[in-house]
Coordinates of C-alpha atoms in Angstrom, one line a residue:
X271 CA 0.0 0.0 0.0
X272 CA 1.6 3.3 -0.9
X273 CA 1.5 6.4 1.0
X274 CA -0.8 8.2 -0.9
X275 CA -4.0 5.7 -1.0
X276 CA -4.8 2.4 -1.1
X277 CA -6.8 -0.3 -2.9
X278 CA -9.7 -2.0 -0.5
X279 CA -9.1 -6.0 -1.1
X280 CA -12.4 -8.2 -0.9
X281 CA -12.3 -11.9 0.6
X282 CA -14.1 -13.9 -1.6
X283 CA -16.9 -15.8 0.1
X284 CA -17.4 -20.0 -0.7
X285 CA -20.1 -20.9 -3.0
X286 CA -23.5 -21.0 -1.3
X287 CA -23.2 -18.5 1.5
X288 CA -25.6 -16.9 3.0
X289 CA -24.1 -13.9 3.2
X290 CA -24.7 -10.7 2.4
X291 CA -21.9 -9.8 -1.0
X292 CA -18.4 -8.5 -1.6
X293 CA -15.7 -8.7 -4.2
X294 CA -12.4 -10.1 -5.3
X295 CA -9.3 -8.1 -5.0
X296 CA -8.8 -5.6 -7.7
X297 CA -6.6 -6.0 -10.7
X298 CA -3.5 -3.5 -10.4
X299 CA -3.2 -0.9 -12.9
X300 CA -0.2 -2.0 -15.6
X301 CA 2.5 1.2 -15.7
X302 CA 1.7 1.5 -19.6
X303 CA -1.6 1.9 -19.7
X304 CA -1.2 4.6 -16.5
X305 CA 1.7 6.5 -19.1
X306 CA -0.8 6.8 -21.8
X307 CA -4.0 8.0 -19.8
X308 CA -1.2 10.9 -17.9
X309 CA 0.1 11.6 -21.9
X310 CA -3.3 12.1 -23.2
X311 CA -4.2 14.2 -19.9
X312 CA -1.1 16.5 -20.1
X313 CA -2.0 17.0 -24.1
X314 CA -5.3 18.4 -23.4
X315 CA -3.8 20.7 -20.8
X316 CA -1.5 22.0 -23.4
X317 CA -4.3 22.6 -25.9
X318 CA -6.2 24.3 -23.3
X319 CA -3.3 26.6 -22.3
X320 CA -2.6 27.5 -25.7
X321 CA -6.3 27.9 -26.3
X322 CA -6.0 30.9 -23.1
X323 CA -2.9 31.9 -24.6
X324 CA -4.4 33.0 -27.8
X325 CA -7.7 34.5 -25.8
X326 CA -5.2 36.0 -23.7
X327 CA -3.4 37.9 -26.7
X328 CA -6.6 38.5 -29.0
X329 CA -7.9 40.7 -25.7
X330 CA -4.9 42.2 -25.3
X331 CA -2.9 43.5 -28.4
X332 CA -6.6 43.3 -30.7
X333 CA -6.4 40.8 -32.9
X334 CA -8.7 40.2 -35.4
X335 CA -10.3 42.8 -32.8
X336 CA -14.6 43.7 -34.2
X337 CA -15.0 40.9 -37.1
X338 CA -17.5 38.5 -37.2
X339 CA -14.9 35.7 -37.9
X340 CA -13.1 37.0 -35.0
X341 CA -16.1 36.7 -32.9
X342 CA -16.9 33.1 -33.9
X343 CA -13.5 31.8 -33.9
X344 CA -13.5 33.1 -30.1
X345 CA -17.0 31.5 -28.9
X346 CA -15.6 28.3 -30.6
X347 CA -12.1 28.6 -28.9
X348 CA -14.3 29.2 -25.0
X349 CA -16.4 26.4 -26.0
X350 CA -13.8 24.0 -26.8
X351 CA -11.5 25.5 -23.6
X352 CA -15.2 24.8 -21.5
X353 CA -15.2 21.2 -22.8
X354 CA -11.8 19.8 -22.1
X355 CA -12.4 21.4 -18.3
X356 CA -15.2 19.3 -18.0
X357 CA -13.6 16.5 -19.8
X358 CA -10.7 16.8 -17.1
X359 CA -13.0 17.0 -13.9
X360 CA -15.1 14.5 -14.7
X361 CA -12.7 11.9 -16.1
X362 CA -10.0 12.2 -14.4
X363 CA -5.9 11.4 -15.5
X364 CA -7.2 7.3 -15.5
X365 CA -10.0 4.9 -16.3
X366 CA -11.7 2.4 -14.0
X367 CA -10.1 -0.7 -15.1
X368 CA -11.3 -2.4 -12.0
X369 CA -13.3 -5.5 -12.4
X370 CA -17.2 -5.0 -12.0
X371 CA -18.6 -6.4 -8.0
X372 CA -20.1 -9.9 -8.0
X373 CA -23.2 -10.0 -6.1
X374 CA -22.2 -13.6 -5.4
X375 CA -19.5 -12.8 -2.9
X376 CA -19.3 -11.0 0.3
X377 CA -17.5 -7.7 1.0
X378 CA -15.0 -7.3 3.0
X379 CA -12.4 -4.8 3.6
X380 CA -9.4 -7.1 2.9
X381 CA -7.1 -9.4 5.2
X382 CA -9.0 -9.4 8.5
X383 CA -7.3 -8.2 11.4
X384 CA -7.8 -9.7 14.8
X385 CA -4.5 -8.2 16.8
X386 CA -5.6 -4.7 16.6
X387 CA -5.3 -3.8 20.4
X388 CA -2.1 -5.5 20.6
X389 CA -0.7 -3.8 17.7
X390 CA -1.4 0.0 18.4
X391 CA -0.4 -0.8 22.0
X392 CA 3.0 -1.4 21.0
X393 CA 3.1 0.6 18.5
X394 CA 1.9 3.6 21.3
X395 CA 4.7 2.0 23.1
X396 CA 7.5 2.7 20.7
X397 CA 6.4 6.3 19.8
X398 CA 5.5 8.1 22.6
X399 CA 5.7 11.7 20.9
X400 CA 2.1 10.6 19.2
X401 CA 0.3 9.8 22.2
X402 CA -3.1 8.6 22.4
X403 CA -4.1 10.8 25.3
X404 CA -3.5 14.7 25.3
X405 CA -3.4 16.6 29.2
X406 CA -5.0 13.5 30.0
X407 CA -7.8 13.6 27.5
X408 CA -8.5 11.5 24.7
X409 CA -7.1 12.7 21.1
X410 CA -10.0 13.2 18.8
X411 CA -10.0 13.4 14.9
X412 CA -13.2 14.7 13.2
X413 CA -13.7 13.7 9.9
X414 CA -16.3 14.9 7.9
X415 CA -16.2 14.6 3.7
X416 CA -17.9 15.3 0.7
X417 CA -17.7 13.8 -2.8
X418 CA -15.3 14.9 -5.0
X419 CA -17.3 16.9 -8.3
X420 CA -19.1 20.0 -8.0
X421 CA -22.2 20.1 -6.2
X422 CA -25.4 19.4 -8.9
X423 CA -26.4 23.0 -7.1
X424 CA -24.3 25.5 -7.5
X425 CA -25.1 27.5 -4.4
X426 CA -24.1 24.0 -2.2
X427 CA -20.6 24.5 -2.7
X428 CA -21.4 27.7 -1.2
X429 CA -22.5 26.0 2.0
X430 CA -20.5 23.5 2.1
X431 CA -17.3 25.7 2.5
X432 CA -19.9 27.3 5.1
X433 CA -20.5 23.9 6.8
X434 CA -16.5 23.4 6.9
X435 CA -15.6 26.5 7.7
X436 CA -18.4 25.8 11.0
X437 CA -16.5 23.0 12.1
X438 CA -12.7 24.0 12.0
X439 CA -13.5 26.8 14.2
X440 CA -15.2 24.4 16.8
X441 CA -11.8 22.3 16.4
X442 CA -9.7 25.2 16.4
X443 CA -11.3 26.3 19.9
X444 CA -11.1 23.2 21.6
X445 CA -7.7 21.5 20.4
X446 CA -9.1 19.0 17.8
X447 CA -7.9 18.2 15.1
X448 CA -9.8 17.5 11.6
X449 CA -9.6 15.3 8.6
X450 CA -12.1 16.9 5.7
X451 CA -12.1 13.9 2.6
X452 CA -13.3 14.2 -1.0
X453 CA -12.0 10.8 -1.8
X454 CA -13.8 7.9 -2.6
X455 CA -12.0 4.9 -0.8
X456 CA -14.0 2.4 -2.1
X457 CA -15.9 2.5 -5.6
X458 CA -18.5 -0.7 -3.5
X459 CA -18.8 1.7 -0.9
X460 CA -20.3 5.5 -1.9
X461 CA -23.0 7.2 -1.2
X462 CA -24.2 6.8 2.5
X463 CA -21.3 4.4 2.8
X464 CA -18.5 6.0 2.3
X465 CA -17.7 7.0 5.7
X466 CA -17.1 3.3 6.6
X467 CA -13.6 2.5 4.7
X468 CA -12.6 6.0 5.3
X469 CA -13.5 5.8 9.0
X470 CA -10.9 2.3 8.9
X471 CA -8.4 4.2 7.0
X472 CA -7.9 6.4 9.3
X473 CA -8.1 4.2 12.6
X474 CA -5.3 1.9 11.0
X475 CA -3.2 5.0 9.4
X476 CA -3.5 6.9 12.9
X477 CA -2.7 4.9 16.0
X478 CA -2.6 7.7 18.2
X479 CA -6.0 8.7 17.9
X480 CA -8.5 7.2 20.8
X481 CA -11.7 8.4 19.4
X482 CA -12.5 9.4 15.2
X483 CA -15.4 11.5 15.9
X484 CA -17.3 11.3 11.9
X485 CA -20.0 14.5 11.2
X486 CA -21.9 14.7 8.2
X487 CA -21.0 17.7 5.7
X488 CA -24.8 19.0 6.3
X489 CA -24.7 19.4 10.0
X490 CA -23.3 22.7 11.7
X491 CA -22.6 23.1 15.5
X492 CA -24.5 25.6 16.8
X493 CA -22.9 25.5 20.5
X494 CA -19.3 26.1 20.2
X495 CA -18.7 26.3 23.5
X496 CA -20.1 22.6 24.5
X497 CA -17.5 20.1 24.8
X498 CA -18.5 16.5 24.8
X499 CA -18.2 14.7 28.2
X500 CA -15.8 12.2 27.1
X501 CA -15.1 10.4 30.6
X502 CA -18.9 9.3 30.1
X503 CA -17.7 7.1 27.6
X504 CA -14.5 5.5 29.0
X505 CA -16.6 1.9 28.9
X506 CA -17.5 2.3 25.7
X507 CA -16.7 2.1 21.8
X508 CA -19.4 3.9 20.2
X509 CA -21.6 7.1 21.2
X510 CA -24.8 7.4 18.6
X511 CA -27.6 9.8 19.1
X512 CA -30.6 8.2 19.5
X513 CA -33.7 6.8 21.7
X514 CA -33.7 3.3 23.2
X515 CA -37.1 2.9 23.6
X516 CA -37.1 3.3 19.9
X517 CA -34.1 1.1 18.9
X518 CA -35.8 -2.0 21.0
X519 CA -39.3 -1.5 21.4
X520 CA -40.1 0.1 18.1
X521 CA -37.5 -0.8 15.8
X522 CA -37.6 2.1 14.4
X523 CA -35.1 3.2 11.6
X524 CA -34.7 7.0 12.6
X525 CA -33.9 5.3 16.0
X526 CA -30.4 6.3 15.9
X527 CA -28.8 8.9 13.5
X528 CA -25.5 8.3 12.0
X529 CA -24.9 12.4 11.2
X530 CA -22.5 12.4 14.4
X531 CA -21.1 9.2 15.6
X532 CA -17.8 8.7 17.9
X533 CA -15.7 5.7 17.1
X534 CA -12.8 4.8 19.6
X535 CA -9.8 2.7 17.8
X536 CA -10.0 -0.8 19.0
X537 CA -10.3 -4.4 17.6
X538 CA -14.0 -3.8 18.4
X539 CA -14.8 -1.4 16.0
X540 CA -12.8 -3.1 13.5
X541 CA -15.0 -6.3 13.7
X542 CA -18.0 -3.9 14.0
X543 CA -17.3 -2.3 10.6
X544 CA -16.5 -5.7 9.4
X545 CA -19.9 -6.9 10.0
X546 CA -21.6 -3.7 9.1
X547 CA -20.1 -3.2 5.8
X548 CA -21.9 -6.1 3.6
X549 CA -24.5 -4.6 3.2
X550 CA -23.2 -1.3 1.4
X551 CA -21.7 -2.5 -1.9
X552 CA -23.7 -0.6 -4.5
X553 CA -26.3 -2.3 -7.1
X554 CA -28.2 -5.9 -6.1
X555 CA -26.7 -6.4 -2.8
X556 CA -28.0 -3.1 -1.5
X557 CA -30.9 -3.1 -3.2
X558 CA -31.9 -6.6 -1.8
X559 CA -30.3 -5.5 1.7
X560 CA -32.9 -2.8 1.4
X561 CA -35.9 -5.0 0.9
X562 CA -34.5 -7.1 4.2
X563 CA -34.2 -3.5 6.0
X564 CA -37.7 -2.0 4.9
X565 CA -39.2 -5.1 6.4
X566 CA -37.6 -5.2 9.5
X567 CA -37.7 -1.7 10.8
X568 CA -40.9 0.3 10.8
X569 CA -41.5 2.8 8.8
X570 CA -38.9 2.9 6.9
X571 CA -39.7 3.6 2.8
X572 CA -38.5 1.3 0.5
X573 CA -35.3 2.1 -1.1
X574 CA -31.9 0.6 -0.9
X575 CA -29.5 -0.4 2.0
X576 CA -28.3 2.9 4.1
X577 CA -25.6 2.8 6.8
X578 CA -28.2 4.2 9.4
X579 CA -30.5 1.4 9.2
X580 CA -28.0 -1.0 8.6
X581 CA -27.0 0.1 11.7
X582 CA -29.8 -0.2 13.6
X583 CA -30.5 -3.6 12.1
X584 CA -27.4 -4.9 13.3
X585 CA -27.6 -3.8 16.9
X586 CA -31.1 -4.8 17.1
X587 CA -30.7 -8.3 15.9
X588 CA -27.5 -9.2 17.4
X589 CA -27.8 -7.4 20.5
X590 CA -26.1 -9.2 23.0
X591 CA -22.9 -8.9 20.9
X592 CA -23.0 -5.2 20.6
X593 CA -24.8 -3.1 22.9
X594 CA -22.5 -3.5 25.9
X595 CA -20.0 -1.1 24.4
X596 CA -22.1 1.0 23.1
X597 CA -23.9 4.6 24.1
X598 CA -27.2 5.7 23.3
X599 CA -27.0 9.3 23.5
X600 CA -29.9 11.7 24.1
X601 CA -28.9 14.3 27.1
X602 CA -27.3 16.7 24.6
X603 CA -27.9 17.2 20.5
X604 CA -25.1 14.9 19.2
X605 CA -27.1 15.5 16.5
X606 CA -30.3 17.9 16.4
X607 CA -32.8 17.6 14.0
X608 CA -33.1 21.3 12.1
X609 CA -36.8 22.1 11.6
X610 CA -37.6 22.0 15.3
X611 CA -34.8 24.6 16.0
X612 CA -33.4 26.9 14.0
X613 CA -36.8 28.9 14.0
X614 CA -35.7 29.3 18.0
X615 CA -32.4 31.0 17.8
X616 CA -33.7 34.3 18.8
X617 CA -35.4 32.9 21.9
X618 CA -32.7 30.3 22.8
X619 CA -30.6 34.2 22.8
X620 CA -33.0 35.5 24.9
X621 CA -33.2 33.0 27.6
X622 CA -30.1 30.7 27.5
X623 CA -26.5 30.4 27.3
X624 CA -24.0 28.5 24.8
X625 CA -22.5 25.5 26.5
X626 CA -25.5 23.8 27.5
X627 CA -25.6 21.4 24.6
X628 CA -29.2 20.5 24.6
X629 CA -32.8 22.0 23.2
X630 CA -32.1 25.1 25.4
X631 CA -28.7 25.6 23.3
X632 CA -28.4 22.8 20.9
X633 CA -24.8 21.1 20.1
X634 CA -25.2 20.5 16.4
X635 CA -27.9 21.0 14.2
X636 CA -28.5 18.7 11.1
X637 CA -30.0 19.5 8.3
X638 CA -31.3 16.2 7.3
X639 CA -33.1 15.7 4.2
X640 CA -32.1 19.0 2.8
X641 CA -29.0 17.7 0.5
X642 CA -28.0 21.3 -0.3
X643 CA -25.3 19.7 -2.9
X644 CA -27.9 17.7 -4.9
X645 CA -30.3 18.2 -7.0
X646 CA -33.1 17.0 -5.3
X647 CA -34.3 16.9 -1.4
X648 CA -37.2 16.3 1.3
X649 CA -37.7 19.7 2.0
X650 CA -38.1 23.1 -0.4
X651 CA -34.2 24.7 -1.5
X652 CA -35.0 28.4 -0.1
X653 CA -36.5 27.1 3.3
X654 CA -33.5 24.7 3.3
X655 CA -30.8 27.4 2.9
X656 CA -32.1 30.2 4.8
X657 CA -32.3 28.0 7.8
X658 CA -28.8 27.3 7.3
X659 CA -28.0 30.7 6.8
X660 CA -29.3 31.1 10.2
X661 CA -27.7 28.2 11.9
X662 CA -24.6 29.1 10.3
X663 CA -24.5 32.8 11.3
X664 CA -26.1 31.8 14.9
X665 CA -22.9 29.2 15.6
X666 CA -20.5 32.5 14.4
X667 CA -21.8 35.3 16.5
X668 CA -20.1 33.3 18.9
X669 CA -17.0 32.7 17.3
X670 CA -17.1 36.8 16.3
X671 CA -18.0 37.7 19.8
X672 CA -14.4 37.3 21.0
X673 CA -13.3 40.1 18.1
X674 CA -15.9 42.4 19.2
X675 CA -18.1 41.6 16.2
X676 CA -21.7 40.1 15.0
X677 CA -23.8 39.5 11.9
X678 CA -26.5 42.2 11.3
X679 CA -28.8 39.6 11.5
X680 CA -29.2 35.7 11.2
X681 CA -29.5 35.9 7.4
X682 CA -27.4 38.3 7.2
X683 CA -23.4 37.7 6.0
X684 CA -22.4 41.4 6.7
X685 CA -21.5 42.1 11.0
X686 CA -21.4 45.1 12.8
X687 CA -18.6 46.5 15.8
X688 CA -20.6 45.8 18.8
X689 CA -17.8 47.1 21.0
X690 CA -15.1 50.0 20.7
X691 CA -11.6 49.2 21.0
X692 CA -9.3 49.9 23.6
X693 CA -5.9 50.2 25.3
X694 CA -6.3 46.8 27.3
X695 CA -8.1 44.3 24.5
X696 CA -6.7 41.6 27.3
X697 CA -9.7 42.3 29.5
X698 CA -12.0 41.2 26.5
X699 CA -10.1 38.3 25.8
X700 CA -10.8 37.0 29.3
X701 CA -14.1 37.5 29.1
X702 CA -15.6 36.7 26.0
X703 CA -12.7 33.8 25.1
X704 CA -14.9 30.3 24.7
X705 CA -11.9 28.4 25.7
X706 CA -12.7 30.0 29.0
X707 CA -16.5 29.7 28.4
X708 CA -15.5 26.4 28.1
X709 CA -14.0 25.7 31.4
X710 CA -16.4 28.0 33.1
X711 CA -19.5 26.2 32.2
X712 CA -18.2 22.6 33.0
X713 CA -17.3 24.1 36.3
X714 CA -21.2 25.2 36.5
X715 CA -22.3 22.1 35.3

């Protein structure tokens, strides 16, 4: 495996299982056929520069300056420069050679690892500059992702360098640090399943984190001065929002939501991802994991296999296995669901304080079933981003606060001084700093 990606390998499972599919390991790449794909790549980008070149020239010394011919020649030079862009982005430097997934075999990640614990101990051992606790809290890595083309609406990019931009400030003010991916790890796995090899990646390329804390691209936090109460966890491998009494008695499949999920890195959660995953490779198996899903959980529409109920299938169904190490989560917003809050900013203002974490102040807010980079979603674009606006613009007021700065309004970008300056800012910093907030309201808590 190199250092800049990897290839996932698939077990192949004996004929007549019962379980759910994989794949065989893919065929490598031969170096001749990589040559030509990066000859033919760097040949377009030479036509396109010369292409800009000539644009370049034409607007700036006139040539063939007012002429019809000089018009047309220049619409057909943009065009042609606008389809070998989109020629580029789209197909990429090299083509899929990989063999297509047979629904006869079952997916796995590759060689299966059953030493885990034993290996990052020693491996903790033997470098003890990366250690797995900080001050003696748990290192966290956040990981959120998106995939790697353009957003089908335009105006999602937009909000996804919002949504980004949301959470490296909550990292940057409480000392986490943050993976963002546009990768696809695993061709078997995209969609609602690409957090899974991504998640292993980086458990097995990052010993010295404890917990990988994954947060969907469309969920902001909108308390950045709540810290999660990691000591709660110390007996456990996986925190989920979610409701028990739905998970068990209802089987519900919005029982659980897998927006914000913490994952420590241990042999356990390798063998849950493991048993998770064979469900997500794309085309029959989830489609026919889907019909299993719809008819197990309740309400649940009928479409194909998602992580979440996946997820909730599993847990539900091998129970005893599980549950022991893991934590339902429901006495702060892990993850809050957006259209019963972000209408309530004004009065949470009004009445509350950040750093409560809850429906008074919530931790994150997620804007499921809005899908602000696709085409399509649950609930109407403009009521989708406008709440957004707010949530975003409600989470930075109290990043701005510390500057002496606010947003004119919740949907508006532009901010406003909402104190002078002065000879001793350090009085400021000690009182508005949510580091401090931080500490404070643990202490009050």
């Amino acid at each position: 495996m190199g250092p800049d990606g990897f290839t996932s390998l698939k077990r192949t499972a004996t004929t007549g299982s019962a379980t759910l599919p994989a794949s065989t390991a893919p065929r490598s790449r031969g170096p001749r056929s990589r040559q030509i794909a990066k000859t033919v790549n760097n040949m377009k980008i030479t036509i396109l520069c010369g292409f800009v070149t000539i644009l370049v020239l034409r607007g700036t010394i006139g040539l063939n300056l007012g002429t019809p011919q000089a018009d047309a020649e220049k619409q057909n030079l943009m065009e042609e420069a606008n389809r070998i862009i989109a020629e580029i982005r789209s197909d990429g430097a090299e083509p899929d050679d990989e063999p297509p997934f047979s629904p006869n075999m079952t997916f796995t990640f590759g060689p299966k690892i059953s030493d885990w614990d034993q290996q990052r101990m020693n491996w903790l051992r033997q470098h003890p500059e990366f250690p797995n606790l900080v001050n003696g809290n748990p290192r966290i890595l956040m990981v959120s992702g998106s995939p790697p083309n353009p957003c089908d609406n335009p105006i999602g990019d937009h909000y996804l360098l919002k949504s980004i931009k949301n959470k490296i400030d909550y990292c940057r003010l409480h000392g986490i640090e943050i993976v963002y991916n546009m990768a696809h790890l695993d061709k078997e796995l995209a969609g609602y399943w690409a957090k899974l090899p991504l998640i292993r990646r980086l458990m097995l390329s990052h010993p010295e984190i404890e917990w990988i804390w994954w947060i969907d691209s469309d969920a902001m936090f909108t308390d950045m001065v709540f810290e999660i109460p990691m000591k709660k966890y110390e007996n456990h491998n996986l925190v989920i929002h979610g409701y028990p009494d739905l998970l068990f008695d209802k089987k519900s499949w919005i029982a659980l939501n897998t927006g914000s999920v913490l994952f420590r890195n241990c042999q356990w959660m390798l063998d849950l991802l493991d048993t998770w995953s064979p469900m997500g490779p794309k085309g029959p198996v989830r489609d026919e994991a889907g019909k299993i899903l719809t008819g197990f959980l309740s309400g649940r529409p009928a479409f194909e296999a998602d992580d979440q109920s996946a997820l909730i299938y599993l847990l539900v169904t091998q129970k005893d296995k599980w549950m022991d190490k893991v934590f339902v989560e429901n006495s702060y917003y892990l993850h809050g669901f957006w259209a019963g809050l972000v209408d309530k900013y004004e009065q949470m203002v009004e009445k509350y304080h950040p750093g409560l974490g809850d429906e008074r102040w919530p931790f994150v807010t997620h804007f499921v079933g809005c899908k602000p980079c696709g085409s399509y979603g649950d609930y109407p674009v403009e009521k989708c981003l406008k709440s957004m606006e707010r949530a975003f613009n409600f989470a930075d007021n109290q990043v701005l606060k510390l500057y002496g700065f606010r947003h004119r309004g919740l949907l508006s970008p532009n901010i406003k001084r909402i104190r002078d300056e002065t000879t001793s800012p350090l009085e400021f910093v000690n009182q508005f700093d949510i580091r401090r907030s931080g500490h404070d309201s643990k202490s009050k808590l």
